[in-house]
Structures are given as C-alpha cells and as structure tokens.
Coordinates of C-alpha atoms and ligand atoms in Angstrom, one line a residue:
M1 CA 9.2 12.5 -18.0
R2 CA 6.4 14.3 -15.3
Y3 CA 3.9 12.5 -13.8
Q4 CA 1.2 14.9 -15.0
D5 CA 2.7 14.1 -18.7
L6 CA 1.0 10.6 -18.5
D7 CA -2.2 9.8 -19.8
W8 CA -3.1 5.9 -18.6
N9 CA -6.2 6.3 -20.4
D10 CA -4.4 6.5 -24.0
M11 CA -1.5 4.1 -22.1
W12 CA -4.5 2.1 -21.2
R13 CA -6.6 1.7 -24.8
V14 CA -2.3 0.9 -26.0
A15 CA -2.1 -1.9 -23.0
R16 CA -5.5 -2.6 -24.4
A17 CA -4.7 -3.8 -27.8
S18 CA -2.5 -6.6 -27.2
K19 CA -4.2 -8.9 -24.2
S20 CA -4.6 -12.2 -24.8
W21 CA -8.6 -12.5 -24.1
Q22 CA -10.0 -10.5 -26.5
K23 CA -14.1 -10.0 -25.9
K24 CA -15.2 -7.4 -27.6
K25 CA -19.1 -8.1 -28.7
S26 CA -22.2 -8.6 -26.5
S27 CA -22.8 -12.1 -28.6
D28 CA -19.1 -13.3 -26.8
W29 CA -20.5 -12.8 -23.8
D30 CA -24.2 -14.5 -24.4
R31 CA -22.8 -18.1 -25.3
R32 CA -20.7 -18.0 -22.0
A33 CA -23.5 -16.8 -20.2
A34 CA -24.4 -20.5 -18.9
S35 CA -21.4 -21.9 -18.0
F36 CA -19.8 -18.1 -16.2
A37 CA -23.2 -18.7 -14.4
E38 CA -22.0 -22.5 -13.1
R39 CA -17.9 -21.4 -12.3
N40 CA -18.7 -18.1 -10.3
L41 CA -22.2 -17.4 -8.7
D42 CA -21.1 -19.6 -5.9
S43 CA -17.0 -18.9 -5.8
P44 CA -15.3 -17.9 -2.8
F45 CA -14.7 -14.2 -4.1
V46 CA -18.7 -13.0 -3.5
D47 CA -18.2 -13.5 0.4
L48 CA -14.6 -11.6 -0.4
F49 CA -16.0 -8.2 -2.2
L50 CA -19.5 -8.0 -0.3
A51 CA -17.1 -8.3 3.1
H52 CA -16.1 -4.8 1.9
L53 CA -19.7 -3.4 1.1
R54 CA -20.9 -1.4 3.6
T55 CA -23.8 -0.9 3.3
E56 CA -27.6 -0.8 4.9
P57 CA -30.5 -2.3 4.6
E58 CA -32.8 0.7 2.9
W59 CA -29.8 1.3 0.0
S60 CA -30.5 0.9 -3.9
V61 CA -27.6 -0.2 -5.6
L62 CA -26.1 0.0 -9.9
D63 CA -23.9 -3.6 -11.3
V64 CA -23.2 -2.6 -13.8
G65 CA -22.0 -5.0 -16.2
C66 CA -23.8 -7.6 -13.4
G67 CA -23.2 -10.4 -15.8
P68 CA -25.6 -14.1 -14.1
G69 CA -26.0 -11.9 -11.1
T70 CA -22.7 -12.6 -8.8
L71 CA -22.4 -10.0 -6.7
A72 CA -26.8 -8.5 -8.2
L73 CA -28.5 -11.5 -6.4
P74 CA -26.6 -11.9 -2.7
I75 CA -26.8 -8.0 -2.0
A76 CA -31.1 -8.6 -3.1
R77 CA -31.1 -10.6 -0.4
R78 CA -30.2 -7.6 1.1
L79 CA -30.6 -4.1 0.3
R80 CA -33.9 -2.3 -0.5
A81 CA -32.8 -2.7 -4.0
V82 CA -31.2 -3.6 -6.5
T83 CA -30.5 -2.1 -10.6
A84 CA -28.4 -5.4 -12.9
V85 CA -26.5 -3.8 -15.9
D86 CA -25.6 -5.7 -18.5
Y87 CA -25.2 -5.5 -22.8
S88 CA -25.2 -9.1 -22.4
A89 CA -29.0 -10.7 -23.5
A90 CA -27.7 -14.3 -21.7
M91 CA -26.1 -13.2 -18.6
L92 CA -29.4 -10.9 -17.9
A93 CA -31.4 -13.6 -18.6
E94 CA -29.7 -16.0 -16.8
L95 CA -29.7 -13.8 -13.8
D96 CA -34.0 -12.9 -14.1
K97 CA -33.9 -17.3 -14.3
R98 CA -32.1 -17.4 -10.3
A99 CA -33.7 -14.3 -9.4
Q100 CA -37.1 -15.9 -10.3
A101 CA -36.8 -18.9 -8.5
E102 CA -35.6 -17.5 -5.4
G103 CA -39.3 -14.8 -5.5
L104 CA -36.2 -11.6 -5.5
T105 CA -38.9 -9.3 -6.9
N106 CA -36.3 -6.1 -6.1
I107 CA -34.1 -6.9 -8.7
R108 CA -34.7 -4.4 -12.2
T109 CA -32.7 -5.5 -14.5
I110 CA -31.2 -3.2 -17.8
Q111 CA -30.0 -4.6 -21.3
A112 CA -27.7 -1.2 -21.8
S113 CA -24.0 -0.8 -22.5
W114 CA -21.4 1.6 -20.7
S115 CA -21.4 4.0 -23.7
D116 CA -25.5 3.9 -23.9
D117 CA -26.6 7.1 -22.6
W118 CA -28.4 5.6 -18.9
Q119 CA -30.6 8.9 -18.7
K120 CA -32.5 8.0 -21.0
L121 CA -33.3 4.4 -20.3
G122 CA -34.2 6.1 -16.8
I123 CA -32.0 4.2 -14.6
G124 CA -31.1 6.9 -12.7
R125 CA -29.2 7.8 -9.9
H126 CA -27.8 4.9 -6.5
D127 CA -26.7 5.2 -3.0
I128 CA -23.7 2.6 -4.0
A129 CA -22.8 2.1 -7.9
I130 CA -20.5 -1.5 -8.4
A131 CA -18.9 -2.5 -11.7
S132 CA -16.7 -5.7 -10.7
R133 CA -14.7 -7.5 -12.8
S134 CA -16.5 -5.7 -15.7
L135 CA -14.7 -2.3 -17.1
A136 CA -14.4 -4.1 -20.3
V137 CA -14.0 -1.0 -22.6
E138 CA -12.0 1.8 -24.5
D139 CA -12.7 4.8 -22.2
L140 CA -11.9 3.7 -19.1
A141 CA -11.3 7.3 -17.7
G142 CA -15.3 8.1 -18.9
A143 CA -16.5 5.2 -17.5
L144 CA -14.8 5.6 -13.8
A145 CA -16.8 9.1 -13.8
K146 CA -20.2 8.0 -15.5
L147 CA -20.3 5.2 -12.8
D148 CA -18.9 7.6 -9.9
S149 CA -21.7 9.9 -11.0
W150 CA -24.3 7.2 -10.8
A151 CA -23.6 7.5 -7.6
T152 CA -24.8 9.2 -4.4
K153 CA -22.2 7.0 -1.3
A154 CA -20.7 5.2 -2.2
V155 CA -18.6 3.3 -5.3
Y156 CA -16.6 -0.8 -5.0
I157 CA -14.9 -1.8 -8.0
A158 CA -13.3 -5.0 -8.8
D159 CA -10.6 -5.3 -11.1
R160 CA -7.6 -8.0 -12.3
V161 CA -3.9 -7.7 -10.5
G162 CA -1.8 -9.3 -13.1
A163 CA -3.3 -11.9 -14.1
G164 CA -6.1 -12.1 -11.9
P165 CA -8.0 -15.8 -12.6
F166 CA -5.7 -16.6 -16.0
D167 CA -3.1 -19.0 -14.9
P168 CA -0.1 -18.3 -16.5
E169 CA 1.2 -22.4 -16.5
L170 CA -1.9 -23.5 -18.5
F171 CA -0.6 -21.4 -21.0
Q172 CA 3.5 -21.9 -21.0
A173 CA 1.5 -25.9 -20.5
I174 CA -0.6 -25.7 -23.9
G175 CA 1.9 -23.2 -25.7
R176 CA 0.0 -20.2 -26.2
D177 CA 1.7 -16.4 -25.8
F178 CA -0.1 -14.8 -22.8
S179 CA -0.6 -11.0 -22.2
P180 CA -3.6 -10.3 -19.4
G181 CA -3.4 -6.9 -20.7
P182 CA -3.3 -3.9 -18.6
D183 CA -4.9 -5.0 -14.6
Y184 CA -5.6 -1.9 -11.4
I185 CA -2.9 0.2 -11.5
F186 CA -4.4 1.8 -14.5
T187 CA -7.6 2.3 -12.7
V188 CA -5.9 4.7 -10.2
N189 CA -4.2 5.5 -11.9
I190 CA -6.7 7.0 -14.1
L191 CA -8.6 7.6 -11.1
Y192 CA -6.3 9.9 -9.5
S193 CA -6.3 12.4 -12.6
L194 CA -10.1 12.2 -11.7
G195 CA -9.0 13.8 -8.5
I196 CA -10.3 10.9 -6.9
L197 CA -8.6 9.8 -4.4
A198 CA -9.4 5.8 -4.3
H199 CA -8.6 3.0 -1.1
V200 CA -7.4 -0.5 -2.4
D201 CA -8.2 -3.8 -1.1
F202 CA -6.8 -7.4 -2.4
I203 CA -9.0 -10.3 -2.8
A204 CA -6.7 -13.4 -2.9
L205 CA -8.8 -16.3 -4.0
D206 CA -7.4 -20.0 -2.0
P207 CA -4.9 -21.7 -4.8
A208 CA -6.4 -24.6 -4.5
R209 CA -9.6 -25.2 -5.6
T210 CA -11.5 -28.5 -5.0
Y211 CA -14.6 -30.3 -8.4
A212 CA -16.8 -32.9 -8.3
S213 CA -15.2 -34.8 -11.1
R214 CA -12.6 -34.8 -12.8
E215 CA -14.1 -33.3 -16.4
E216 CA -15.7 -30.4 -14.2
A217 CA -11.6 -29.9 -13.6
L218 CA -11.1 -29.3 -16.6
Q219 CA -14.1 -27.1 -17.5
A220 CA -13.2 -24.4 -15.2
H221 CA -10.0 -24.1 -17.2
R222 CA -11.5 -24.7 -21.0
W223 CA -12.7 -21.0 -21.0
M224 CA -9.2 -19.5 -20.4
V225 CA -8.1 -20.1 -24.2
D226 CA -10.2 -19.4 -26.8
D227 CA -10.8 -22.4 -29.7
L228 CA -8.3 -24.6 -28.8
S229 CA -7.2 -27.0 -31.1
A230 CA -7.6 -31.1 -30.5
E231 CA -3.7 -30.8 -29.2
E232 CA -4.3 -28.2 -26.9
E233 CA -6.8 -29.7 -25.6
G234 CA -4.4 -32.9 -24.7
R235 CA -1.9 -30.6 -23.6
L236 CA -4.1 -29.0 -21.6
A237 CA -5.6 -32.3 -20.1
A238 CA -2.6 -33.7 -19.4
Y239 CA -1.5 -30.1 -17.2
V240 CA -4.9 -29.9 -15.8
D241 CA -4.2 -33.8 -14.6
S242 CA -0.5 -32.7 -13.0
R243 CA -1.7 -31.1 -10.7
L244 CA -5.0 -32.9 -9.1
E245 CA -5.5 -35.2 -6.9
R246 CA -8.3 -37.5 -6.3
L247 CA -9.3 -36.2 -2.4
D248 CA -12.1 -39.3 -2.5
A249 CA -14.4 -40.2 -5.2
K250 CA -16.9 -37.0 -5.2
A251 CA -13.6 -34.9 -4.9
W252 CA -11.4 -33.4 -7.0
R253 CA -8.4 -31.0 -5.4
F254 CA -6.9 -28.9 -7.7
T255 CA -4.1 -26.4 -7.4
R256 CA -2.6 -23.3 -8.7
R257 CA 1.1 -21.5 -7.9
T258 CA 0.0 -18.5 -8.5
A259 CA -3.0 -17.3 -5.9
P260 CA -5.6 -15.5 -8.6
Q261 CA -5.8 -12.2 -6.9
W262 CA -8.3 -8.7 -7.3
A263 CA -8.3 -5.4 -7.0
L264 CA -11.3 -3.5 -5.1
I265 CA -10.6 -0.7 -5.7
W266 CA -13.1 2.0 -3.6
W267 CA -14.5 5.8 -3.0
Q268 CA -17.8 7.4 -0.4
K269 CA -19.1 10.8 -2.0
G270 CA -18.6 13.5 -0.8
Ligands
LIG301 C1 -16.7 -10.9 -16.6 S1 -17.6 -10.9 -16.3 C2 -18.7 -10.4 -14.9 C3 -19.7 -10.5 -14.0 C4 -20.3 -10.3 -13.0 N1 -19.7 -8.3 -12.7 C5 -18.8 -10.5 -11.3 O1 -17.7 -10.2 -11.2 O2 -18.8 -12.6 -12.0 C6 -18.0 -9.4 -17.6 C7 -19.4 -8.7 -17.5 O3 -20.1 -7.6 -18.6 C8 -20.3 -7.9 -18.6 N2 -19.4 -6.3 -20.4 C9 -18.7 -6.3 -20.6 N3 -18.2 -5.4 -21.3 C10 -20.0 -5.2 -21.6 C11 -20.2 -3.3 -21.7 N4 -19.1 -2.7 -23.0 N5 -20.9 -2.9 -21.1 C12 -21.8 -3.9 -20.4 N6 -21.7 -4.5 -20.2 C13 -20.3 -5.4 -20.7 C14 -20.5 -9.0 -19.2 O4 -21.1 -9.2 -20.5 C15 -20.6 -10.2 -18.3 O5 -21.4 -10.6 -17.7

C-alpha cells in the first residue's frame, strides 16, 4: 500500500465510531457545562497552551468550540478582540457570566456549530484561529480547511494524544472497556494531505493533581464515565482512594500512572 492511497479522513470517521466517549449533541455539552468549567478554567493546561501562542496585543482571535472560555477568557485579557464560538448555549452562558464578572467587554460569543455557515453568522476572518479539544466532527478535513481559511496569521489546535485526559486505569478498575478513539496523528496527516505542514508540540500535564477534598477528587473522575451504575461508582471510589494521599486537612493529592497529554498543532499562514 502507498501512503497516498490512505484516506485519513475516512479512517478518522471509522475510528470515531468505535470510541467509548460518544458526545454528539450540544445538549450533552449543555448538561456538563458547569462541571466542565469548574474542572478546566484553572487547569494547568491553560498556561501550557498559552505559552505556545505567538500574538500581538492588537490581534483578534477566533476560538471555535470555546467551551466556558478556558482559553477565550485569558486571551481576552491580553488581546484586542476574541470571537468565541460554541454550539452549546450553556457553555457560552458560563463564559458570558465570567466575562461580565471580570468586566471583559472584548469577547463576542456566537452559538454555532462547525458545520454552520460562518459567513452568514458574520464571523469574519481573524488573525488567529484556535480549536482546543473541540474537533468533534465527522468531516475533519472540512473542519481543518475551514479553520485555516478563517485565520490570516496562524492556527492553533489542541488535540488528544492517546487517552488524553482519560485515565485508562480507571476504566480497568471499574470493569469497562475503554477505547479513546482517533487522536492527533489523524489531524497531522489530514493537514499534510491538505498541503499544510504543521508544527507539533506536546503538552504533558503533571500526573499528580491536588484537590481540596476527597469528594472533589471523586468528582474530577466521575465525568470520564457515562451512566455510572451504583456498583461502578463503588469501584471508582475504591480506585480513587487507592491513589489518593491526604497531605493536610484541605489538600488531597491524586496521582495517575499515565500523565494526561495533548498535542499542540500549529501553523503560520502565508
Ligand atoms: C472538551 S470541550 C473544550 C472547550 C475548550 N475549547 C477547552 O479547551 O477547554 C469541547 C467543546 O466543543 C464544543 N463542540 C463540540 N462539538 C461541536 C460542534 N460540532 N460545533 C461547535 N462546538 C462544538 C462543545 O460544546 C464543548 O464546549
């Protein structure tokens, strides 16, 4: 078989169909918006991502699949203008609430999906386009080409490496099969087939994270598993306890065996 005979976009579609975590509708994300915001807005991921971003204060940024503003909020503190797009109204409400509390007036939120007509919605071209952990699409090649054409200076994508934020040992402990689905290597290959030679950096989070309580540590793991049964909940708690260390009255440290890892894929235009 020759490399050029491989259809990475089709292989992506097939691989996506077998993944364990199937989130398809905006309502699935609506339900998770508040807890996602809680877990992610102060995650070390944010500073590690932003450390790679090359920007000027007067530039504009388009953040597609922005969630509760994980990146849109800190970027708006530094740059002239941010357009934050997401198909989940609850995610955008989380973002708006925080922007308002901080007095940030330079974020425009737009409820839209990858497949909507961005032209009609008035989403103009921006200096930078970002898609962080949000390329949950059937047609990855189409989404990448679209993101590329909406940026004038550079594009930044954060994509899963292997299991990404999921802890494979947790699934083993509760007795569920786990298949993370296709990861960043599909994105890099599809970009190559589109004629885009992207840089790839890696963001590895610390395998240890500190929580204010045991309950907070449990909560930080429940999201990984859909429809936990009572029996599975018991096994999940036992697994978390087995890796949890009490540091003092207000600090509990959970250490995973595998560190969560992300690929930061980026390219400049022109
Ligand atoms: C894992 S969250 C990432 C949020 C944020 N970018 C971050 O890195 O923390 C994925 C986000 O993508 C959004 N999303 C998923 N599929 C989408 C689609 N087809 N169109 C628009 N947004 C989508 C979800 O609503 C969710 O807010």
